[in-house]
Short mmCIF file of C-alpha atoms in Angstrom, two decimals:
data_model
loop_
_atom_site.label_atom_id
_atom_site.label_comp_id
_atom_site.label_asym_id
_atom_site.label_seq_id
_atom_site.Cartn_x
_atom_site.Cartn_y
_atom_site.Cartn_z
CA UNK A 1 -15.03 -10.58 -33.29
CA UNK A 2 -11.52 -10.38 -35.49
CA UNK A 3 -9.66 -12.50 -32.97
CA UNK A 4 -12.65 -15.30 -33.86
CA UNK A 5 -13.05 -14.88 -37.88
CA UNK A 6 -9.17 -14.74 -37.71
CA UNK A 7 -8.47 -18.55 -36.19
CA UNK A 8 -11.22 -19.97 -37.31
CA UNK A 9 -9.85 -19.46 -41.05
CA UNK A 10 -6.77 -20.45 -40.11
CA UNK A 11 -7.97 -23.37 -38.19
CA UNK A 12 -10.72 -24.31 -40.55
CA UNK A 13 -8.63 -25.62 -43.26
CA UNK A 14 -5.80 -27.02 -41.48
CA UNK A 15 -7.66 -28.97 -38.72
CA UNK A 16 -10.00 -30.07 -41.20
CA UNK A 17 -7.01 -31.31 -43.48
CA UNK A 18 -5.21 -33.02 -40.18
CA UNK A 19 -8.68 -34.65 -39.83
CA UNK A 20 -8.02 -36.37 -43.07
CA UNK A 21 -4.45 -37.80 -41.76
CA UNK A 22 -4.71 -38.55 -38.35
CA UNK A 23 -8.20 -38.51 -37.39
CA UNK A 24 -11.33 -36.68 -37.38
CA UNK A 25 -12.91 -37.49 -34.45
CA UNK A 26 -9.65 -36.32 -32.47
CA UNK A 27 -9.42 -33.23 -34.59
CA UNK A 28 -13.07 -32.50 -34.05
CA UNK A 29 -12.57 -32.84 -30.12
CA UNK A 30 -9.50 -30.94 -29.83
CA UNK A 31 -12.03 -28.46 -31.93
CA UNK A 32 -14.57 -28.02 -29.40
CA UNK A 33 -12.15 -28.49 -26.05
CA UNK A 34 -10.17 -25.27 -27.57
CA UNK A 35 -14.15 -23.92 -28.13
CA UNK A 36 -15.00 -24.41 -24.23
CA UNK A 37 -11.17 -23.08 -23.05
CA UNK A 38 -12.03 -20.34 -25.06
CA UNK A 39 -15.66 -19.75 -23.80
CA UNK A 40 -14.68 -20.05 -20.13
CA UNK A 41 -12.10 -17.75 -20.37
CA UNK A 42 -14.19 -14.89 -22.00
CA UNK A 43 -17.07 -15.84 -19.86
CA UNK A 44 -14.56 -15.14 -16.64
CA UNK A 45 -13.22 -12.47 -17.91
CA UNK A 46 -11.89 -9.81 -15.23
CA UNK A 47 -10.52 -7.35 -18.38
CA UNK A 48 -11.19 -7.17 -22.49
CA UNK A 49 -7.77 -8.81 -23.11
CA UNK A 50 -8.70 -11.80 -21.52
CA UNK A 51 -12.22 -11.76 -23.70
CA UNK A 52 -10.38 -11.33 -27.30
CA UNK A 53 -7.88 -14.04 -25.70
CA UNK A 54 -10.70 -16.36 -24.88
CA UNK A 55 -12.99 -15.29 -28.52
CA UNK A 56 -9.37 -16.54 -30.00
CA UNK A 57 -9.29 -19.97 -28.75
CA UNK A 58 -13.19 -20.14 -29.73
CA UNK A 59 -12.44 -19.73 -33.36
CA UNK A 60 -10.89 -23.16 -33.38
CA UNK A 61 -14.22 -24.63 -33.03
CA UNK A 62 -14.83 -22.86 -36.40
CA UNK A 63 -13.17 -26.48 -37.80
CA UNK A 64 -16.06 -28.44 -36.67
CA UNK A 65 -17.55 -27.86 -40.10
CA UNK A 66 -14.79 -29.16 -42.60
CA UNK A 67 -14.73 -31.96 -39.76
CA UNK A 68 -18.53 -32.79 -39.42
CA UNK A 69 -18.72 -32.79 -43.29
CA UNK A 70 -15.66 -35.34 -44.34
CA UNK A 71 -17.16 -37.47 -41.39
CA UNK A 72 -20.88 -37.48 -42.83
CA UNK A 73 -19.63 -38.19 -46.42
CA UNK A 74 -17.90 -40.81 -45.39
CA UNK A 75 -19.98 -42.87 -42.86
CA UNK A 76 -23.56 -41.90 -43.89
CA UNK A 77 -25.44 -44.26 -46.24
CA UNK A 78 -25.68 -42.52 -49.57
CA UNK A 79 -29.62 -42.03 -49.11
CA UNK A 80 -29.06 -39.99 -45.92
CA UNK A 81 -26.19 -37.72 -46.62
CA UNK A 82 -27.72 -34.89 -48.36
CA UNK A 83 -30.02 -34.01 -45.44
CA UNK A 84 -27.53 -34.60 -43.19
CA UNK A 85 -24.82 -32.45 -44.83
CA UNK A 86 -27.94 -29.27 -45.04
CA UNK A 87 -28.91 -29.65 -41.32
CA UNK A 88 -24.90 -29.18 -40.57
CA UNK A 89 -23.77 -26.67 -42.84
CA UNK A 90 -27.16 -24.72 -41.94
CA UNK A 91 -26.33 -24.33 -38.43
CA UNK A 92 -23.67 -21.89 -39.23
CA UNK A 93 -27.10 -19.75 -40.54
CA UNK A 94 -29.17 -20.97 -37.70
CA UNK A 95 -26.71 -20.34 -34.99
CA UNK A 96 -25.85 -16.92 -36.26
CA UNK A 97 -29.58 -16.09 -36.67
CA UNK A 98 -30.80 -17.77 -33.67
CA UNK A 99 -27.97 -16.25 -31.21
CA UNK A 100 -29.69 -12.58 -32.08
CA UNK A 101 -32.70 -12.91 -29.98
CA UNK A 102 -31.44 -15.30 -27.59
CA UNK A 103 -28.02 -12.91 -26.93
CA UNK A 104 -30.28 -10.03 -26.37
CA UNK A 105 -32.50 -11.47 -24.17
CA UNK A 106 -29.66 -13.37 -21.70
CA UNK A 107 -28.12 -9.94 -21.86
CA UNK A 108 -31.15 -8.20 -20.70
CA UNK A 109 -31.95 -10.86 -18.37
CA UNK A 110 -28.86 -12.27 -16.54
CA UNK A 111 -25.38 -10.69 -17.76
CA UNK A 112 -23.00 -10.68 -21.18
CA UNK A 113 -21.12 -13.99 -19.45
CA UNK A 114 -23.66 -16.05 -19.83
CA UNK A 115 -23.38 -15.79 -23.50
CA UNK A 116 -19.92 -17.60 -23.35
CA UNK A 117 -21.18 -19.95 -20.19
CA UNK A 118 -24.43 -21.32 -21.89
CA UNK A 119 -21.97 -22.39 -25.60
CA UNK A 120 -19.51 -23.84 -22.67
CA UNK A 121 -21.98 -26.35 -22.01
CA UNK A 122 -23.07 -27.03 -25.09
CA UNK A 123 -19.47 -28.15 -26.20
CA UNK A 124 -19.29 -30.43 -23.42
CA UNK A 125 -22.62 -32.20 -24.58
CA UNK A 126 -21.12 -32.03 -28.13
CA UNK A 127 -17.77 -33.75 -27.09
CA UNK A 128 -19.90 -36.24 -24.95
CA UNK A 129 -21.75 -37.03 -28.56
CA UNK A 130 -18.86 -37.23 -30.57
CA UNK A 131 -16.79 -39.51 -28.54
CA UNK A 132 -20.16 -42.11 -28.59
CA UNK A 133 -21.08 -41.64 -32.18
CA UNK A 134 -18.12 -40.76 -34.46
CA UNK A 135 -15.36 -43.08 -35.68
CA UNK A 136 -11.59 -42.03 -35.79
CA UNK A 137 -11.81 -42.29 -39.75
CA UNK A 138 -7.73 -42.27 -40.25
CA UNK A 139 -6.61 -42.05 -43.70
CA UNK A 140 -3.84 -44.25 -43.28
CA UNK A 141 -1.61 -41.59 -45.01
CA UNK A 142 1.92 -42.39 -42.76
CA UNK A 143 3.99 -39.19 -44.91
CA UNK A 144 5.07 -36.37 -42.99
CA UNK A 145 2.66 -33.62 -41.85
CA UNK A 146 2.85 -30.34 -44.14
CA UNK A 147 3.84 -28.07 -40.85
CA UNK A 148 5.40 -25.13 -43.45
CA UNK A 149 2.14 -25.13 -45.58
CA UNK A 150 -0.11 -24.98 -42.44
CA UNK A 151 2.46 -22.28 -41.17
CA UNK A 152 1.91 -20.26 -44.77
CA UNK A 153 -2.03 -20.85 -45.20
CA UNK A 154 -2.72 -19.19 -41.35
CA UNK A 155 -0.09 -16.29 -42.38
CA UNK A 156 -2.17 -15.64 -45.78
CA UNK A 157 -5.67 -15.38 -43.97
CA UNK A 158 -4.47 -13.76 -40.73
CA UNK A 159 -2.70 -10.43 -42.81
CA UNK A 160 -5.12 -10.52 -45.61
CA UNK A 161 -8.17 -9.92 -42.85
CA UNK A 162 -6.12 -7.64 -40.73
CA UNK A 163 -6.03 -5.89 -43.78
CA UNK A 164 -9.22 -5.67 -44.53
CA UNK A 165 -9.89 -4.19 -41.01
CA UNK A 166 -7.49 -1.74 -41.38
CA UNK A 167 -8.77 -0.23 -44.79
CA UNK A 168 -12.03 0.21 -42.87
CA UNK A 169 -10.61 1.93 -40.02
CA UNK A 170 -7.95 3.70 -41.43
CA UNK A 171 -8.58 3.63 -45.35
CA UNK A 172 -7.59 1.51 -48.17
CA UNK A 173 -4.75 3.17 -49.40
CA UNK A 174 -2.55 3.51 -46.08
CA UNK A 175 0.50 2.10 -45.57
CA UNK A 176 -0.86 -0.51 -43.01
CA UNK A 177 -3.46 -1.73 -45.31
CA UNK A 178 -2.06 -1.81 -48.66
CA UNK A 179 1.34 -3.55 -46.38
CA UNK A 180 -0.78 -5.99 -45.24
CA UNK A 181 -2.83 -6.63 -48.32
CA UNK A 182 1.29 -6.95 -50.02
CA UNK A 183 2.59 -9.68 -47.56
CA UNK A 184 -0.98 -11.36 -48.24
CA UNK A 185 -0.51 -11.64 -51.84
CA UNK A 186 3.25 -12.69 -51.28
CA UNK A 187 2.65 -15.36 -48.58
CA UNK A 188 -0.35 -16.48 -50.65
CA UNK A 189 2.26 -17.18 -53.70
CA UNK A 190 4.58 -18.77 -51.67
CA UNK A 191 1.95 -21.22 -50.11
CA UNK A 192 1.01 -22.52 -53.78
CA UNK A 193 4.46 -22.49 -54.71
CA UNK A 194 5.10 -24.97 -51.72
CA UNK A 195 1.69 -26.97 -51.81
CA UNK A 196 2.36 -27.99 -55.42
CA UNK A 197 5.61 -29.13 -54.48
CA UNK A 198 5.55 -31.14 -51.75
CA UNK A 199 4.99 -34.86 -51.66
CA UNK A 200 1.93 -34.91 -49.08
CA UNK A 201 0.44 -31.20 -48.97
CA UNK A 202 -1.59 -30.16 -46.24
CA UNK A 203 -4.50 -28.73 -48.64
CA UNK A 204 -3.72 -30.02 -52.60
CA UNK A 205 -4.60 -26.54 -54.41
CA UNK A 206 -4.17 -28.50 -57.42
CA UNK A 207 -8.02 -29.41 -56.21
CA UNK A 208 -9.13 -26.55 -55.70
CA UNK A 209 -8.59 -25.40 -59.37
CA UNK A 210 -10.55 -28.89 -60.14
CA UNK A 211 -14.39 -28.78 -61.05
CA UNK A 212 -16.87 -28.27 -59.41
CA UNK A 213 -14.59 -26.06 -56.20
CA UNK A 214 -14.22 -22.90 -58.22
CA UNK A 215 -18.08 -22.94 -58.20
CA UNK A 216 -17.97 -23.48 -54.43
CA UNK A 217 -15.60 -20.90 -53.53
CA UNK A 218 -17.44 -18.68 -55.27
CA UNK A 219 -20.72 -19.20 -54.04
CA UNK A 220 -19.27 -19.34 -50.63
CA UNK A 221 -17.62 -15.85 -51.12
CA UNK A 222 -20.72 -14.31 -51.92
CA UNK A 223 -23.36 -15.99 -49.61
CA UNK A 224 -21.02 -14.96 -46.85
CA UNK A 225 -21.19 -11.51 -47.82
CA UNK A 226 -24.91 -11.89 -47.53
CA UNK A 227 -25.25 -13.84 -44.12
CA UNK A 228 -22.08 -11.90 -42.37
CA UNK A 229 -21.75 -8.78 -44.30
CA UNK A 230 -24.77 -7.67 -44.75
CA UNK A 231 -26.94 -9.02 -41.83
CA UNK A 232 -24.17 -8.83 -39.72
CA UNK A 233 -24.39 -4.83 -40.39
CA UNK A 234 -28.27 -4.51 -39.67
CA UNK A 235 -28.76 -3.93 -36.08
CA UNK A 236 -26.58 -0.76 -36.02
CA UNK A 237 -28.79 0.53 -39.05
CA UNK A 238 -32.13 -0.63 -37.42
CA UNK A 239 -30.67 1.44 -34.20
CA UNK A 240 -29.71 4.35 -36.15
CA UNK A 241 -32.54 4.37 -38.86
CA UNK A 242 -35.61 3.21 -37.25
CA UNK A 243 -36.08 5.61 -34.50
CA UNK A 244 -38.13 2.87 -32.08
CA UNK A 245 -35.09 3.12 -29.53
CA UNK A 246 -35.36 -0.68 -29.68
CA UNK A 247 -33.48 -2.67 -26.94
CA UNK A 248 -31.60 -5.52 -27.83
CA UNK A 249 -34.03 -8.35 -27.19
CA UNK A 250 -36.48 -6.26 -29.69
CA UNK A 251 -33.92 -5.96 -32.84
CA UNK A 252 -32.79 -9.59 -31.71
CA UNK A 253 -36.73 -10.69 -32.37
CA UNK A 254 -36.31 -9.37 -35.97
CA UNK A 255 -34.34 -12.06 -36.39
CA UNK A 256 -36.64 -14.92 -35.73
CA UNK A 257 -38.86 -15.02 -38.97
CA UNK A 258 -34.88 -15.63 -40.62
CA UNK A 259 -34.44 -18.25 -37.91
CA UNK A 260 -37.79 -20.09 -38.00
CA UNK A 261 -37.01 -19.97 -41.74
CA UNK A 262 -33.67 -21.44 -41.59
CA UNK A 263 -35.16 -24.46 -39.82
CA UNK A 264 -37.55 -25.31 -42.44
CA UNK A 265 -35.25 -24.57 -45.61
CA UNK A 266 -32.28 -26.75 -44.23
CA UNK A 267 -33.29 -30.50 -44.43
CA UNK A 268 -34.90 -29.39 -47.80
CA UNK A 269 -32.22 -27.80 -49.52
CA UNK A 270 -30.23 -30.91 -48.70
CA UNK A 271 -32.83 -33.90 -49.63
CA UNK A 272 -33.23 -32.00 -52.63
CA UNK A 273 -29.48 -31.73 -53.55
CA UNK A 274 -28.99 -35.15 -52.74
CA UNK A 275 -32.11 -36.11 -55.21
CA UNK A 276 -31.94 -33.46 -58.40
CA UNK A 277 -28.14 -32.46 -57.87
CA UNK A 278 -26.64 -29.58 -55.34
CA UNK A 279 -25.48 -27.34 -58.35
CA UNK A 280 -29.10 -26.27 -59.39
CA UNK A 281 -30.36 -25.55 -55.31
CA UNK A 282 -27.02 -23.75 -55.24
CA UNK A 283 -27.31 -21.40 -58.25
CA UNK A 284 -31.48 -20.96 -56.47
CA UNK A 285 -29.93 -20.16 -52.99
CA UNK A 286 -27.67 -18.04 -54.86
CA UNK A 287 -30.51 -16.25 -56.71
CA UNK A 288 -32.89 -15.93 -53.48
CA UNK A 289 -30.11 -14.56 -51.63
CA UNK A 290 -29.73 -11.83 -53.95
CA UNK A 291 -33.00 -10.85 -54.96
CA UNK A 292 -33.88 -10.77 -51.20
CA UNK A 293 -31.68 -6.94 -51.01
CA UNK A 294 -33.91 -5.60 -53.18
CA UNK A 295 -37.00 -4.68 -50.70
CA UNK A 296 -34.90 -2.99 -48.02
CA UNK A 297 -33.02 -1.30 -50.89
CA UNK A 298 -36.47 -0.03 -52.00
CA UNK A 299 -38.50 0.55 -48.55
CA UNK A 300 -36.50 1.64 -45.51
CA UNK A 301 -38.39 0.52 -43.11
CA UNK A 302 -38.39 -2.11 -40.25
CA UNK A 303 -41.33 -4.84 -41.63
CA UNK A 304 -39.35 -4.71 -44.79
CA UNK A 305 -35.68 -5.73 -43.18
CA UNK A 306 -37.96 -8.80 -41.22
CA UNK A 307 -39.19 -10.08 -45.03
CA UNK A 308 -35.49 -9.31 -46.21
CA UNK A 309 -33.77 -11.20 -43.51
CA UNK A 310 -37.02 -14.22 -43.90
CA UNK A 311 -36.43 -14.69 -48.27
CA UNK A 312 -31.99 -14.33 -47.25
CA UNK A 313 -32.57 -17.08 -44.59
CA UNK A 314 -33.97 -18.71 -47.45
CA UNK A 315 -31.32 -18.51 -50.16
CA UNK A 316 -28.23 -18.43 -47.94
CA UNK A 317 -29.53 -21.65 -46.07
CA UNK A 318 -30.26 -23.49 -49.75
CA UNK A 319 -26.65 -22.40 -50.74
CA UNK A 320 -25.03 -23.38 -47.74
CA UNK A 321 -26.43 -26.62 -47.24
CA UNK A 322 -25.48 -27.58 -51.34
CA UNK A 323 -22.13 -26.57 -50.81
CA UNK A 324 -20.51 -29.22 -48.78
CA UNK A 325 -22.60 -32.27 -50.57
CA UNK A 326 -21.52 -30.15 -54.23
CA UNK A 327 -17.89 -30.76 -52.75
CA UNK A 328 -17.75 -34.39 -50.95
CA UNK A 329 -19.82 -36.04 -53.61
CA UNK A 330 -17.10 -34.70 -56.05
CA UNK A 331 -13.56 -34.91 -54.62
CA UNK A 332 -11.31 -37.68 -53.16
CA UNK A 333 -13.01 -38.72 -49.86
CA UNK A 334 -9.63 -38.24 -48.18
CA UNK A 335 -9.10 -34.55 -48.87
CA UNK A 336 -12.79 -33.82 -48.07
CA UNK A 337 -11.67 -32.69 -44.95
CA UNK A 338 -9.00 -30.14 -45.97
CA UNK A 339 -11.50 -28.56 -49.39
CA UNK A 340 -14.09 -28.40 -47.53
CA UNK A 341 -12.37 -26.66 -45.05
CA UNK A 342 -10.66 -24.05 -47.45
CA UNK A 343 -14.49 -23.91 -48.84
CA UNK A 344 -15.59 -22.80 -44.99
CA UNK A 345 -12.89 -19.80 -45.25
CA UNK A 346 -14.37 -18.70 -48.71
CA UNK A 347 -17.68 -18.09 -46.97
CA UNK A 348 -15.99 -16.17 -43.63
CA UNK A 349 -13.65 -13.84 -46.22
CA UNK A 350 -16.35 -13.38 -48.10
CA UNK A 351 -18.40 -12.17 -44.83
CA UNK A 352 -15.36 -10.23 -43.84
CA UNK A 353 -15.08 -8.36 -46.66
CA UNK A 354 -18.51 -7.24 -46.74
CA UNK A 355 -18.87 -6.44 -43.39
CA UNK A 356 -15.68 -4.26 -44.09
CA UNK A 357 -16.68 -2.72 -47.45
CA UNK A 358 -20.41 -2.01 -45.70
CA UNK A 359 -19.07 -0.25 -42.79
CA UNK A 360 -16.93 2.09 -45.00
CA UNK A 361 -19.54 2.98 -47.13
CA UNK A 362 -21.79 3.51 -44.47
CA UNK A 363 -18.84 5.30 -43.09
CA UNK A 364 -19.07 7.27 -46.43
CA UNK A 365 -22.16 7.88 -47.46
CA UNK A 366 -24.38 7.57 -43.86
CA UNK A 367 -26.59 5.51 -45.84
CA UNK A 368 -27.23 1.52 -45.44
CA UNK A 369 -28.94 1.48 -49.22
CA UNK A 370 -25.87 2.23 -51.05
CA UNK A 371 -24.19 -0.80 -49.00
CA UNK A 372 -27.48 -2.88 -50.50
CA UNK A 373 -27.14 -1.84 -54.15
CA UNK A 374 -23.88 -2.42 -53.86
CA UNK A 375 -24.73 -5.69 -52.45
CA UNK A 376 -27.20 -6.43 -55.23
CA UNK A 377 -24.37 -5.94 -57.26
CA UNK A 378 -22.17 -8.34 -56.25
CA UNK A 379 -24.25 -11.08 -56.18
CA UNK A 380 -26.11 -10.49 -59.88
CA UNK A 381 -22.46 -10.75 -60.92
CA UNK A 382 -22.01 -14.16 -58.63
CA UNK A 383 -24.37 -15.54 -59.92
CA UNK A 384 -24.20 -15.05 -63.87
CA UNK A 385 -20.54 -16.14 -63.07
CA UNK A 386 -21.53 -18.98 -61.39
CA UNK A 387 -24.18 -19.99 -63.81
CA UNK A 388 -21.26 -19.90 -66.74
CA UNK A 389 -18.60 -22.40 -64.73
CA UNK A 390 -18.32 -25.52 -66.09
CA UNK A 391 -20.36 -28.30 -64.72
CA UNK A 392 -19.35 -32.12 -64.61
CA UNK A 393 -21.01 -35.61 -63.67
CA UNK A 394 -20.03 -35.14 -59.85
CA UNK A 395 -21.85 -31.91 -59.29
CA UNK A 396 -25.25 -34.40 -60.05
CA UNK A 397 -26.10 -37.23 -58.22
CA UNK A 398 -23.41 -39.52 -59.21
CA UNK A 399 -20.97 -39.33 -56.42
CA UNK A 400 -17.21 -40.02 -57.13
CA UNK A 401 -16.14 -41.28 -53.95
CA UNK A 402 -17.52 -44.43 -52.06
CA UNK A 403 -20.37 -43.73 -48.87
CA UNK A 404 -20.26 -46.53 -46.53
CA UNK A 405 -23.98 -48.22 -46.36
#
């Protein structure tokens, strides 16, 4: 699982930025042809190496999203792009909710390699689709490519999660983790240092400090806590709490309530973002989201994780399909690519580091609640935080950059 959240935040931001310059429909194939390498390898996998190897390569089809958002905001009538941009940015929910039940029952049915076979195929028919339906969309920016800040953004994410892992295997104040967490920080400096000065940067920070993206980073930060952290975290307290010696096709079918859900709560969100404005569905998905921890915090039992995981579906869904439309209808159409994609890794950090901070205070304590106060926590303070962030014309309906009707 770290070889996959690890290149897909490096490869989110950067592919989604090269999108921008050279191309997004060749940036979102080379996306999914790294995806199926990756999936056949771990699917024919003779020894674990060769299965982190091959979750690796997956990760780069983590860049789809930046990708499939520039390319909706800039060839979609105007009328049609809020929906669309929900149903997209909801399939990161779906397809984390959905593969649950369906990975418990092909591993209870036919074997664990079908789980990388049966995404194989589906990145074939993807590739098939994209090279019939999307345009290149070239920028027509000839200035050099920003290799160094590429180089600097990948070293920031990759030591910053290994260092993450490492507190919650080892603990947060060993020399691994807090030298980690240092280079981080440093390569982290030295990556603004160099975006702001160069002539073309990969990712323009300056952006990224601009209205509304503070808003989205933060809201991505703390719905991924929710939808990776916290859910991610569930089936090994269902196992160890419930006492039903539940296989995994049974905890997997606690997931479908979420899923079916998902589905419903994903072409709304976005119609109404791209009606009443995405800012006010974000600060509600931000809201649901959080007030969802409260039953399971409460009642520690089974029925009461199915309603929790129904009402999160709910609010993590309405964020996540605001957050791309909050950010394209906003910001230069030709950096859509590379802020949305930095706007992607806000949501898998954010999942990171509550999956991390969960499993050491489960670690700690033995007890999933104080991981869901804790939780509670975090997102109260989200969301009074993002409730006081300044708000402009672009976060409405007024979109600052032109849609193609």
């Amino acid at each position: 699982m770290l070889a996959f959240i690890l290149t897909s935040c490096s490869a989110s931001p950067i592919l989604g930025a090269l999108g921008d310059r050279v191309g997004r429909r060749r940036m979102l194939q080379f996306s999914l042809l790294a995806f199926l390498i990756g999936s056949l390898i771990s699917g024919f996998a003779t020894s674990i190496t060769m299965v982190i190897a091959g979750r690796g390569l997956q990760g780069v089809g983590g860049a789809v999203f930046p990708l499939a958002f520039s390319v909706i905001g800039s060839d979609l009538p105007r009328r049609r792009v809020g929906m669309a941009l929900g149903l997209v940015s909801s399939s990161f929910s779906v397809g984390g909710v959905v593969g649950m039940p369906l990975g418990g029952v092909i591993m209870d049915g036919l074997s664990w390699r079908w789980c990388y076979f049966l995404p194989a195929g589906l990145a074939v028919v993807a590739l098939v689709l994209v090279q019939g339906s999307v345009r290149q969309g070239v920028s027509g920016d000839k200035r050099s490519i920003d290799v160094l800040g590429g180089v600097l953004v990948a070293g920031w994410l990759t030591t910053l999660l290994l260092g993450m892992t490492s507190g919650a295997q080892v603990g947060w104040t060993s020399v691994p983790t807090v030298s980690l967490i240092g280079v981080a920080i440093v390569t982290f400096a030295a990556w603004i240092v160099i975006e702001l000065r160069v002539a073309a940067p990969l990712i323009d920070v300056r952006l990224l400090a601009r209205t509304p993206a503070p808003l989205a980073s933060l809201a991505a930060l703390a719905t991924g806590w929710v939808q990776i952290g916290v859910i991610s975290l569930l089936p090994v307290h269902l196992g160890a709490a419930s006492g039903l010696d539940l296989s995994a096709s049974q905890i997997g079918l606690l997931y479908v309530p979420g899923f079916a859900v998902a589905m419903i709560v994903a072409p709304i969100g976005g119609a109404l973002g791209g009606r009443h404005g995405y800012r006010p569905v974000l600060l509600a998905g931000l809201g649901l989201a959080g007030a969802s921890l409260i039953l399971p915090a409460l009642v520690d039992e089974p029925w009461a994780f199915v309603v929790f995981l129904g009402v999160a579906m709910s609010g993590v869904t309405m964020a996540f399909s605001a957050l791309p439309g909050l950010l394209v209808t906003s910001l230069p159409g030709d950096v859509a690519g590379g802020i949305t994609g930095m706007n992607t890794v806000f949501r898998s950090v954010g999942g990171a580091i509550g999956a991390q901070v969960g499993a050491t205070l489960m670690g700690v304590s033995g007890s999933f609640g104080v991981f869901l106060w804790v939780s509670i926590a975090v997102m109260a303070i989200s969301l009074v935080v993002s409730i006081l962030l300044p708000t402009n014309a672009g976060e409405s309906k007024a979109p600052l950059i032109e849609l193609n009707s």
